[in-house]
JSON list of C-alpha atoms in Angstrom, two decimals:
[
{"chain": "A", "resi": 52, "resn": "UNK", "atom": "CA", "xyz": [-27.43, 9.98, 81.60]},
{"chain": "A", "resi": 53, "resn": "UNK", "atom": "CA", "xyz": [-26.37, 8.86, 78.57]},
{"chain": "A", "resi": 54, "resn": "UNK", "atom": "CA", "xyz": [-22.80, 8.87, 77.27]},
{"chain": "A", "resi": 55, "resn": "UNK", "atom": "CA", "xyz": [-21.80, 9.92, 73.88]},
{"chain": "A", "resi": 56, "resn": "UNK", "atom": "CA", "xyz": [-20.83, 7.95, 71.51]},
{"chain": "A", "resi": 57, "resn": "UNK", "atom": "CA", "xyz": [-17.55, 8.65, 69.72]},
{"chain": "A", "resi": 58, "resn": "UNK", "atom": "CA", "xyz": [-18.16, 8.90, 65.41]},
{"chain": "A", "resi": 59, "resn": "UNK", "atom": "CA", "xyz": [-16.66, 5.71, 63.69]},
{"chain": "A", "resi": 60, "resn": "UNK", "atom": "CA", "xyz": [-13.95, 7.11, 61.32]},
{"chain": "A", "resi": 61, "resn": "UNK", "atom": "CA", "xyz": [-14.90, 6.11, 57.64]},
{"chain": "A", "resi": 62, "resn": "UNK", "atom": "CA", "xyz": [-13.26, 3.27, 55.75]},
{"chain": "A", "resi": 63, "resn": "UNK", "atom": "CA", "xyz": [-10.93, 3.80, 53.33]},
{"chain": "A", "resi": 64, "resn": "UNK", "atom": "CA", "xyz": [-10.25, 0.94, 50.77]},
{"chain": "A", "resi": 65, "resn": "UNK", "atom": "CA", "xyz": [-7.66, 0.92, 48.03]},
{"chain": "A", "resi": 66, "resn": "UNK", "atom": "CA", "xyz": [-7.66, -0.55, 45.26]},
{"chain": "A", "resi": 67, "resn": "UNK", "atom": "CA", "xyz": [-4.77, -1.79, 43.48]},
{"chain": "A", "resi": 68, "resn": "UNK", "atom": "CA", "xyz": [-3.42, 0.20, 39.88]},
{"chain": "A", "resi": 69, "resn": "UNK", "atom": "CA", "xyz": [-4.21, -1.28, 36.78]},
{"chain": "A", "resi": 70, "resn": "UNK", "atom": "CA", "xyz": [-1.50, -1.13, 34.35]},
{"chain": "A", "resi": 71, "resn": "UNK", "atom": "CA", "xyz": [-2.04, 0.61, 31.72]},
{"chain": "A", "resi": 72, "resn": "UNK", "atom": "CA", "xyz": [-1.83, -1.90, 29.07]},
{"chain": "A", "resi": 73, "resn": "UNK", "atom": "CA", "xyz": [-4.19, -4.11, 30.49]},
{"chain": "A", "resi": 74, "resn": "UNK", "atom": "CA", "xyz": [-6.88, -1.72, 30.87]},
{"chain": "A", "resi": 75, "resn": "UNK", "atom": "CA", "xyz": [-5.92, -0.93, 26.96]},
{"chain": "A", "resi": 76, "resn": "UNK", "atom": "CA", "xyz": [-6.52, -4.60, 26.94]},
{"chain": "A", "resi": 77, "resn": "UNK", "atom": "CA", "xyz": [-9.43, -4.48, 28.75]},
{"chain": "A", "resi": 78, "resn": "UNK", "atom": "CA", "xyz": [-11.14, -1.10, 26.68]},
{"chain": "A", "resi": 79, "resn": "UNK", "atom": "CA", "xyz": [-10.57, -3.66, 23.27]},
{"chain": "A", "resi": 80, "resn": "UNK", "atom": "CA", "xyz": [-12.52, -6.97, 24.53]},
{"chain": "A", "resi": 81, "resn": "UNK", "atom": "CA", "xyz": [-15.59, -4.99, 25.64]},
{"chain": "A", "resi": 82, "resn": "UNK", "atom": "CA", "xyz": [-15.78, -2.86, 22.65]},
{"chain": "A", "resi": 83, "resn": "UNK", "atom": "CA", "xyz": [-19.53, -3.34, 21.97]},
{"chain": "A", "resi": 84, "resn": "UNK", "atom": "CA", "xyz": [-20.60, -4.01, 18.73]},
{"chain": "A", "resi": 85, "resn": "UNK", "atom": "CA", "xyz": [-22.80, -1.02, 18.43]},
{"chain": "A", "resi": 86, "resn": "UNK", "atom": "CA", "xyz": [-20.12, 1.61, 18.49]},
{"chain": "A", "resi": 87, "resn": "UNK", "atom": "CA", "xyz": [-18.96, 0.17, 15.34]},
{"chain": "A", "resi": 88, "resn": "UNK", "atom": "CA", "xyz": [-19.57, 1.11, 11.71]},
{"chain": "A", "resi": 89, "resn": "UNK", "atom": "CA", "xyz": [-19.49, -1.11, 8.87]},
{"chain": "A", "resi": 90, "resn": "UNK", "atom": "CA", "xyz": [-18.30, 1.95, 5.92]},
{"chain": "A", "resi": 91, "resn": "UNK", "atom": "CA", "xyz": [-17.71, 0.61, 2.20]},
{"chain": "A", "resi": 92, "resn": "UNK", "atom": "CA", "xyz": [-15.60, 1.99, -0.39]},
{"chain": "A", "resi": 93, "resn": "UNK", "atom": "CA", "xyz": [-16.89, 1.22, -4.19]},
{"chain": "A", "resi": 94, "resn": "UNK", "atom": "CA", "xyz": [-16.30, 3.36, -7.35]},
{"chain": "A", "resi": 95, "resn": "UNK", "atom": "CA", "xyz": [-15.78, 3.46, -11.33]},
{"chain": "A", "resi": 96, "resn": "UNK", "atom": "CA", "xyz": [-12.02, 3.43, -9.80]},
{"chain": "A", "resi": 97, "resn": "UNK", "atom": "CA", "xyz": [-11.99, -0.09, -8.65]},
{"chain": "A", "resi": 98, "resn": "UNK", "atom": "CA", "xyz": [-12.50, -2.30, -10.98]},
{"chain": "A", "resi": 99, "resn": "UNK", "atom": "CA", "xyz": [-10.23, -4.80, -13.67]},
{"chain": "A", "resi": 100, "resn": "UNK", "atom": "CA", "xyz": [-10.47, -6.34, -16.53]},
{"chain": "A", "resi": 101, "resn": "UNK", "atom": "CA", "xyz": [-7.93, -9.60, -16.83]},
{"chain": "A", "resi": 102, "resn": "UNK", "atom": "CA", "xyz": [-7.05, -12.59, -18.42]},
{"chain": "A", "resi": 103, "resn": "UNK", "atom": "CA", "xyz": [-6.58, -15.86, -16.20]},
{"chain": "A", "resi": 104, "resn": "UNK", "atom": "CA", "xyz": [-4.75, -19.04, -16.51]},
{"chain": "A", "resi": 105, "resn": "UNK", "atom": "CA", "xyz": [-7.14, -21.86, -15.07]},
{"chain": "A", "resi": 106, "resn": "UNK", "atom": "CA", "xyz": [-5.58, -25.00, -14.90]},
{"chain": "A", "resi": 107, "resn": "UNK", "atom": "CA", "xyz": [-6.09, -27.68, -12.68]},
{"chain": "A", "resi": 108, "resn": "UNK", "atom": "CA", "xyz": [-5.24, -31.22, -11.79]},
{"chain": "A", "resi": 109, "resn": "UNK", "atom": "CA", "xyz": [-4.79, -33.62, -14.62]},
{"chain": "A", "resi": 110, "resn": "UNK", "atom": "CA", "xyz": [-6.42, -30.77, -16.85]},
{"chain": "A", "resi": 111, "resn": "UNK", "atom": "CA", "xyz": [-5.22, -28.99, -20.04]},
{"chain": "A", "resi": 112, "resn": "UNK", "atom": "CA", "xyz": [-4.98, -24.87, -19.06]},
{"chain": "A", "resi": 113, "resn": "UNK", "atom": "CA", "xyz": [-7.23, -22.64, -20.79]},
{"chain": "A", "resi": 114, "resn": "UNK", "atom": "CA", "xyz": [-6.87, -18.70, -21.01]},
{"chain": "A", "resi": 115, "resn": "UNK", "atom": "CA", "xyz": [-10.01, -17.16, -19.70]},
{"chain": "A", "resi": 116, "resn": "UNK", "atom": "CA", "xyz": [-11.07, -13.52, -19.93]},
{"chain": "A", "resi": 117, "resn": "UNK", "atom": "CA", "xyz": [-12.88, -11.86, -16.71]},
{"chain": "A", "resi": 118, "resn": "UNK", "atom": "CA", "xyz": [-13.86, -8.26, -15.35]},
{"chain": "A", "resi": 119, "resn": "UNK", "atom": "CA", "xyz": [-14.24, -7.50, -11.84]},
{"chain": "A", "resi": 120, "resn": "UNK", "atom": "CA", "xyz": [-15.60, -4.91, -9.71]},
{"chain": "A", "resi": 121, "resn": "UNK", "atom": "CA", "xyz": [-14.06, -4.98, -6.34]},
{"chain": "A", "resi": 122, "resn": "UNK", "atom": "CA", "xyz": [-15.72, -3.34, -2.71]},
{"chain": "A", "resi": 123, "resn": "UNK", "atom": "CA", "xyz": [-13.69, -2.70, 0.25]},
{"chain": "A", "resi": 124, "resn": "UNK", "atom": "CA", "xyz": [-15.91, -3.37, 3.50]},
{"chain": "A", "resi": 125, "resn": "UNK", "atom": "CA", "xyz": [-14.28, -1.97, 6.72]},
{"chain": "A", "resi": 126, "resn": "UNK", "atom": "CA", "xyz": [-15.57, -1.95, 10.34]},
{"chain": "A", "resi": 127, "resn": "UNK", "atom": "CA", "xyz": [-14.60, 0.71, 12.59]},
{"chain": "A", "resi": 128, "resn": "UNK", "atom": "CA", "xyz": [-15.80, 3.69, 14.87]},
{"chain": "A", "resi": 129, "resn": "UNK", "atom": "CA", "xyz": [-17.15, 6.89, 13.40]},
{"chain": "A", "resi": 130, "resn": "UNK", "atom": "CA", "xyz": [-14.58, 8.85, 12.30]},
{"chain": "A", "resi": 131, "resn": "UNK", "atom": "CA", "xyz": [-12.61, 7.07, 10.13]},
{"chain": "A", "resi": 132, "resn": "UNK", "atom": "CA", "xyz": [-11.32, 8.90, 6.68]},
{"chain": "A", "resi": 133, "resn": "UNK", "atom": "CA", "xyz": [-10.95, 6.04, 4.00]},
{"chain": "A", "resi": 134, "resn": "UNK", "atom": "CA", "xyz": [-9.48, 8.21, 1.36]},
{"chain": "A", "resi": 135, "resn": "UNK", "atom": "CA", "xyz": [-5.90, 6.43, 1.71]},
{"chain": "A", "resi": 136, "resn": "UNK", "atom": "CA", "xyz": [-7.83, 2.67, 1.72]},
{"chain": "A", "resi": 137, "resn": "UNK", "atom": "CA", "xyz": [-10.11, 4.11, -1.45]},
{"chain": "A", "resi": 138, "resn": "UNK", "atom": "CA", "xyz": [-6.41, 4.60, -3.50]},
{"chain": "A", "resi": 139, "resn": "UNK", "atom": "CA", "xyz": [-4.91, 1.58, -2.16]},
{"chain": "A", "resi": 140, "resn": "UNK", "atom": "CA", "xyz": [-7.96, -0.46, -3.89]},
{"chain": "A", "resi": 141, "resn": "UNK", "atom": "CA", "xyz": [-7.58, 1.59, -7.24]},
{"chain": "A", "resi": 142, "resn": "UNK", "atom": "CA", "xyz": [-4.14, 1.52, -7.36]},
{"chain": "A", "resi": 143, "resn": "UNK", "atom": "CA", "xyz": [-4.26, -2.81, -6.94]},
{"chain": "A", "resi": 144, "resn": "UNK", "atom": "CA", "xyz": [-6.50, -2.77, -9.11]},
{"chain": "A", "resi": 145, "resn": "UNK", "atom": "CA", "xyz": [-4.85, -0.67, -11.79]},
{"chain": "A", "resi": 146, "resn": "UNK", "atom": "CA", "xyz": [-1.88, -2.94, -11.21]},
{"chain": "A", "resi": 147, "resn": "UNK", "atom": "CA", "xyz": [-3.97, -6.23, -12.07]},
{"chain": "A", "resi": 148, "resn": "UNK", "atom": "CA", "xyz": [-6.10, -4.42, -15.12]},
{"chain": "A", "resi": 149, "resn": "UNK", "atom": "CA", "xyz": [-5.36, -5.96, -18.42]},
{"chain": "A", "resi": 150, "resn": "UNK", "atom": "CA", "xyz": [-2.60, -8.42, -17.22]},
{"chain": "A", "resi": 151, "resn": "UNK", "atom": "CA", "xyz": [-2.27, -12.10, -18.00]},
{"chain": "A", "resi": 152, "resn": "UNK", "atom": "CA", "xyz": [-2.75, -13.57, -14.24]},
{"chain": "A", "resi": 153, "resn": "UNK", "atom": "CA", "xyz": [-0.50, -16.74, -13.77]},
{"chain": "A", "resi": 154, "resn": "UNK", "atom": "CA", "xyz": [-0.36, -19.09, -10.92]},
{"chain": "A", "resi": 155, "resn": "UNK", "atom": "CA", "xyz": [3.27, -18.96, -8.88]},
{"chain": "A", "resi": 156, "resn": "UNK", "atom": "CA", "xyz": [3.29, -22.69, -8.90]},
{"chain": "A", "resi": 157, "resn": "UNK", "atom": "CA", "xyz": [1.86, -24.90, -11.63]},
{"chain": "A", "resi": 158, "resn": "UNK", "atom": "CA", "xyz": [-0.09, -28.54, -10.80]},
{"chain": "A", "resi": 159, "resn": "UNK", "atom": "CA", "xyz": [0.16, -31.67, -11.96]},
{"chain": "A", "resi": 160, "resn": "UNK", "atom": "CA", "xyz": [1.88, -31.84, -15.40]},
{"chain": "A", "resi": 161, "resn": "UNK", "atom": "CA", "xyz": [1.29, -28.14, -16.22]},
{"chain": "A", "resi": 162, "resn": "UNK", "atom": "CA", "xyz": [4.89, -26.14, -16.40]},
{"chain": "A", "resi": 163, "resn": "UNK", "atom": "CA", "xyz": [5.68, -22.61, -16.75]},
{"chain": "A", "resi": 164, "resn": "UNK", "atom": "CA", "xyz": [8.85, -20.97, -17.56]},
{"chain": "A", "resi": 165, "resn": "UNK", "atom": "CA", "xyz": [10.18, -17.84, -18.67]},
{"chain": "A", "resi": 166, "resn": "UNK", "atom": "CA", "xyz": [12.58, -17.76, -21.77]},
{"chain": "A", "resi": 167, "resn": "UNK", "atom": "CA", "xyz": [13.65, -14.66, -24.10]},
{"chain": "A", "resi": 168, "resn": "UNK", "atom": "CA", "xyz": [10.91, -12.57, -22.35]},
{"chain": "A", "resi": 169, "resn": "UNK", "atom": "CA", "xyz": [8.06, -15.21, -22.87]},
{"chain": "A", "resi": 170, "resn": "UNK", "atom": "CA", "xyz": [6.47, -16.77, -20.41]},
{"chain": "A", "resi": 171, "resn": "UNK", "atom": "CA", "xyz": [6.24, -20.19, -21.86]},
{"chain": "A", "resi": 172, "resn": "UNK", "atom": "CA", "xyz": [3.23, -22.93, -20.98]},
{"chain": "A", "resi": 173, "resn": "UNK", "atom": "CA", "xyz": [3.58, -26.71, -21.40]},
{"chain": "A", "resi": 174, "resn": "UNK", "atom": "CA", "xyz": [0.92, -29.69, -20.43]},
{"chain": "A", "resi": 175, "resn": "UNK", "atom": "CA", "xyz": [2.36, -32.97, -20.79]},
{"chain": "A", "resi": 176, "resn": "UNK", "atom": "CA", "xyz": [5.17, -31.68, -22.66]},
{"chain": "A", "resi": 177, "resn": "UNK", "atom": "CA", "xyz": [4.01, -29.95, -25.33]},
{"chain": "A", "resi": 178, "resn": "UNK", "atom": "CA", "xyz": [4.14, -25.92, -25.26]},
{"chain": "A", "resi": 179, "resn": "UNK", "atom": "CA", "xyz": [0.17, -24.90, -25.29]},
{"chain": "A", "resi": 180, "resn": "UNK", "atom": "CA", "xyz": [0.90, -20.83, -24.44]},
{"chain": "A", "resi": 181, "resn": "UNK", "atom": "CA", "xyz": [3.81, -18.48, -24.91]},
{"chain": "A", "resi": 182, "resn": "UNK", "atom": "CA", "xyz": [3.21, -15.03, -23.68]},
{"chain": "A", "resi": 183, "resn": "UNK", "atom": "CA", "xyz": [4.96, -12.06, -23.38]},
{"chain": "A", "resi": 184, "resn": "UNK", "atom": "CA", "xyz": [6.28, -11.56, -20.00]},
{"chain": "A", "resi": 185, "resn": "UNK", "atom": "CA", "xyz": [5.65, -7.66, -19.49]},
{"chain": "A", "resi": 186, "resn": "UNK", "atom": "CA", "xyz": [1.84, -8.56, -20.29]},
{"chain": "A", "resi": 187, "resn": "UNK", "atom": "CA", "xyz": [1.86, -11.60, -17.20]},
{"chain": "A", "resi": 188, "resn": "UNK", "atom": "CA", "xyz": [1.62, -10.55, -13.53]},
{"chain": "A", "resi": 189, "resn": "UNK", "atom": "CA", "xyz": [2.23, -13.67, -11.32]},
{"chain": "A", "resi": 190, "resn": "UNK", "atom": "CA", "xyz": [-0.55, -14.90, -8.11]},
{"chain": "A", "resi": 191, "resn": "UNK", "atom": "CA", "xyz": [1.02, -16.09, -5.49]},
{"chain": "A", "resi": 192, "resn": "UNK", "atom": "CA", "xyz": [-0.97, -19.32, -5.43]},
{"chain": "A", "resi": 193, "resn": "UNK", "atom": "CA", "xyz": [-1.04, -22.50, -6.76]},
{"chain": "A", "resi": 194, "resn": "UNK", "atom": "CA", "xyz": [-4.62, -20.93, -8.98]},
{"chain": "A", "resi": 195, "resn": "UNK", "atom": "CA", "xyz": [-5.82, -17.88, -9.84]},
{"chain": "A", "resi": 196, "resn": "UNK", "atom": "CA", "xyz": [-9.55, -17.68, -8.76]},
{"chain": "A", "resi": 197, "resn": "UNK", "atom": "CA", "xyz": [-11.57, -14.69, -7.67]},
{"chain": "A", "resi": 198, "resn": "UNK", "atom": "CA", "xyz": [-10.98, -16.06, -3.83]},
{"chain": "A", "resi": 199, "resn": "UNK", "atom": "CA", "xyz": [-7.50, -15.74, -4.36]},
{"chain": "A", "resi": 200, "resn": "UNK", "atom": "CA", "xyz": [-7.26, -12.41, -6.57]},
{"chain": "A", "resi": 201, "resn": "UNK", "atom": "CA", "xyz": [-9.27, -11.14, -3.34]},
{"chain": "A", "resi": 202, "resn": "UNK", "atom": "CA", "xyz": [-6.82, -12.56, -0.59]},
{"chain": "A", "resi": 203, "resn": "UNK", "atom": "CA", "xyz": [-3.98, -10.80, -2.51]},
{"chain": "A", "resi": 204, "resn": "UNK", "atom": "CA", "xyz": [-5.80, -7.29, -2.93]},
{"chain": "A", "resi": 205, "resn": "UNK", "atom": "CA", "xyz": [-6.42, -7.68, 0.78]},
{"chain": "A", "resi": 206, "resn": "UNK", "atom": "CA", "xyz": [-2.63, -8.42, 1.72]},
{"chain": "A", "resi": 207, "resn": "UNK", "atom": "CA", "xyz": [-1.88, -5.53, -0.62]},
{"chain": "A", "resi": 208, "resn": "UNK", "atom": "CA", "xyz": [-4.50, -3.24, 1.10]},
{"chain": "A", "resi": 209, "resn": "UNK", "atom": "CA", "xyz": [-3.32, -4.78, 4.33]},
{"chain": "A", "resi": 210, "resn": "UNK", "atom": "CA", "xyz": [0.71, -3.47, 3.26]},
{"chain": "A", "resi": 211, "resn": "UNK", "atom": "CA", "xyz": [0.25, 0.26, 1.88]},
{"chain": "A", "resi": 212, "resn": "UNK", "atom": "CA", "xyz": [-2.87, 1.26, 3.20]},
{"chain": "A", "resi": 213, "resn": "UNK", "atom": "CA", "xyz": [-4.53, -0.24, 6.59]},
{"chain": "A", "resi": 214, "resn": "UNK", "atom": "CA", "xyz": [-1.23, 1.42, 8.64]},
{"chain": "A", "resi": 215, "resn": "UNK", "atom": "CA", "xyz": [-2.24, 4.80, 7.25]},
{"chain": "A", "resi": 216, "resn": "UNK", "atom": "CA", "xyz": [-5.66, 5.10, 7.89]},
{"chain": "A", "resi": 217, "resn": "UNK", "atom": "CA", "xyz": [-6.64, 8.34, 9.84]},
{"chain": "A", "resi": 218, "resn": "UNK", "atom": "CA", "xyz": [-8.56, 8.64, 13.06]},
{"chain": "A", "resi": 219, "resn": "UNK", "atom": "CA", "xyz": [-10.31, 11.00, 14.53]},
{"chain": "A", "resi": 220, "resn": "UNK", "atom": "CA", "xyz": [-11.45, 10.90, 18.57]},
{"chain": "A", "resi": 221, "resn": "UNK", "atom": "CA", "xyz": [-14.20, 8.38, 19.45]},
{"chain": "A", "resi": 222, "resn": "UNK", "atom": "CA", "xyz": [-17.42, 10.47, 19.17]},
{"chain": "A", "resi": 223, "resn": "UNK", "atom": "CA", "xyz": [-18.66, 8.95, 22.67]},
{"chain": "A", "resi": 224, "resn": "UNK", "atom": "CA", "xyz": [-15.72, 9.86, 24.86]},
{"chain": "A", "resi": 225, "resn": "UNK", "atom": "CA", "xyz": [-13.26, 11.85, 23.03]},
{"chain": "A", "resi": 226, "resn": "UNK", "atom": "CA", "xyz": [-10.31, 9.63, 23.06]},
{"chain": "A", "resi": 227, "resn": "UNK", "atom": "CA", "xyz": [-8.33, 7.76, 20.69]},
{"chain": "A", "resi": 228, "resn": "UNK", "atom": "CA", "xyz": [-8.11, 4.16, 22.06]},
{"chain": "A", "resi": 229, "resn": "UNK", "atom": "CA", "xyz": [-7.89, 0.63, 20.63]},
{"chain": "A", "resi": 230, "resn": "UNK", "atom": "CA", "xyz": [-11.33, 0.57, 20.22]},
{"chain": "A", "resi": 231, "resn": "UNK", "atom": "CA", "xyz": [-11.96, 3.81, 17.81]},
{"chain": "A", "resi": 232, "resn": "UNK", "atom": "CA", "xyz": [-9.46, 1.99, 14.96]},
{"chain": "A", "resi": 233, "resn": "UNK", "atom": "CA", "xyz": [-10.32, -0.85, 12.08]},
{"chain": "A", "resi": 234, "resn": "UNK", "atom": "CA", "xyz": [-12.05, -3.74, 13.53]},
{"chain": "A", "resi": 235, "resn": "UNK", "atom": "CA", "xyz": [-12.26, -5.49, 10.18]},
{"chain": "A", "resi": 236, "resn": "UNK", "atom": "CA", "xyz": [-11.58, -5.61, 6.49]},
{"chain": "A", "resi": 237, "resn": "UNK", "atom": "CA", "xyz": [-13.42, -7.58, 3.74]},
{"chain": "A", "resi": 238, "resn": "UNK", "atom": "CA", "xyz": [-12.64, -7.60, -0.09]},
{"chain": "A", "resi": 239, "resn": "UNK", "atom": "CA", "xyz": [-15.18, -8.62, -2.40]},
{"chain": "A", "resi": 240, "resn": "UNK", "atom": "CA", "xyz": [-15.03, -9.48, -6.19]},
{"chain": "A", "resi": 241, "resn": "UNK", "atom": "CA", "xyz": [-18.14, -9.45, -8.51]},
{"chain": "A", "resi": 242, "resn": "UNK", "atom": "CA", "xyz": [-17.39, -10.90, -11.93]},
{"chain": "A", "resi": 243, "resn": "UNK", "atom": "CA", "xyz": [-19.25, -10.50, -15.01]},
{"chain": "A", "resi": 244, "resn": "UNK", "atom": "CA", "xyz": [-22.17, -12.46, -14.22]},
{"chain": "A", "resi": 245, "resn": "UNK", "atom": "CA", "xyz": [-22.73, -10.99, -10.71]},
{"chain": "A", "resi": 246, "resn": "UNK", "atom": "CA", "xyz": [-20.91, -13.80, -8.83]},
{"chain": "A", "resi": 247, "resn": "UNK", "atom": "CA", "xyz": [-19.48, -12.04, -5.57]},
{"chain": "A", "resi": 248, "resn": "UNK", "atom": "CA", "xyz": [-16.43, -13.29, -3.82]},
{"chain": "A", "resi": 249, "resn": "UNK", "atom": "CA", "xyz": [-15.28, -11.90, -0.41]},
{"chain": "A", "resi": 250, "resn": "UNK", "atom": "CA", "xyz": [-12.49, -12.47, 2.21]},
{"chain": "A", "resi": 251, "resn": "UNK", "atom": "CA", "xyz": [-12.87, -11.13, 5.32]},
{"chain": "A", "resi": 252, "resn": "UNK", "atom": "CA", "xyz": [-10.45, -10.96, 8.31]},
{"chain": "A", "resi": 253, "resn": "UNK", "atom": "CA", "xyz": [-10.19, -10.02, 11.40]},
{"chain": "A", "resi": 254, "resn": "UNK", "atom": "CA", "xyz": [-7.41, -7.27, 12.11]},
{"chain": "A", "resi": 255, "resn": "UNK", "atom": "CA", "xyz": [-5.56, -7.94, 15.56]},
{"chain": "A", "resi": 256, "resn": "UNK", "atom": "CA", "xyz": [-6.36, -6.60, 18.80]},
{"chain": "A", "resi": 257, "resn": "UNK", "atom": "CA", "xyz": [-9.54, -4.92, 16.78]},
{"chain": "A", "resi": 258, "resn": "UNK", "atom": "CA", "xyz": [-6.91, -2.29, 15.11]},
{"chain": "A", "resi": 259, "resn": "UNK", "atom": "CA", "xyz": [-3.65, -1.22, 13.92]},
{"chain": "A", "resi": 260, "resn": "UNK", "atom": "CA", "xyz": [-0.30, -2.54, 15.45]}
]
């Protein structure tokens, strides 16, 4: 006869808990590059019209006249309401429209100073400008060029804006992770003659902190 054969229990693994910030960690590397959208924000609202010092090495400064339109570029999941980023950009640009731009730190023998509400210009020694100060909004960089009129919209878009940004739940799994939040930003400047200028940068962790 033939003896039964006792049933071999089933295995049970475990598996040890992920914490939850790794597997936040985890849900923002594999993001996949098809769940995001690229949205820009453009209008009759963002744009300036400006005056520039350029001055360089070794070179006498010359006053120069520009108008720029400016487009915000931002990656992120569906879902995201860009009304707050769309004032930010008009209200940097309203603060740059119809201002003298000056560098924060002159080059070579180029020298700026402010006296009796003038902002007062010297190359080699001799006074070449003398503006009034209300009119003159200072760029924090050594020159004021469409790459770094676009770095400092983007800091100031990066400041008021960026943290404020509403989200709605990811479309594909009805959450609210890492992954459904600004992956990027990009500024771009087009001047007068349809030159375009744009910064991009990553934002960390592929959102909001």
């Amino acid at each position: 006869p033939v003896e039964p054969v006792e049933p071999v229990p089933p295995t049970r693994c475990f598996l040890p808990e992920v914490p939850q910030a790794s597997a936040e960690k985890e849900r923002t590397e594999r993001t996949p590059a098809g769940r995001l959208w690229e949205v820009l924000v453009q209008g009759p609202d963002l744009k300036f019209c400006c005056t520039r010092l350029a001055a360089s090495q070794n070179e006498r400064p010359r006053l120069l006249a520009d108008s720029f339109a400016v487009k915000v570029r931002l990656a992120a999941a569906v879902g995201v309401d860009t009304c707050t980023l769309q004032e930010a950009a008009a209200s940097a640009c309203k603060m740059l429209m119809h201002k003298i731009l000056l560098p924060k730190l002159a080059s070579g023998t180029t020298e700026m100073c402010s006296a009796k509400g003038q902002m007062c210009i010297t190359f080699d020694g001799k006074l070449i400008f003398s503006l009034p100060e209300e009119d003159c909004q200072v760029v924090p960089h050594m020159r004021v060029t469409p790459e770094s009129l676009a770095g400092m919209i983007w800091e100031e878009l990066g400041c008021t804006a960026l943290k404020s940004l509403k989200q709605v739940p990811d479309l594909t799994d009805g959450s609210t992770d890492l992954s459904s939040k600004p992956w990027w930003l990009e500024v771009s400047l087009m001047d007068g003659s349809g030159k375009e200028t744009a910064m991009r940068r990553q934002l960390e962790h592929g959102g909001l902190q």
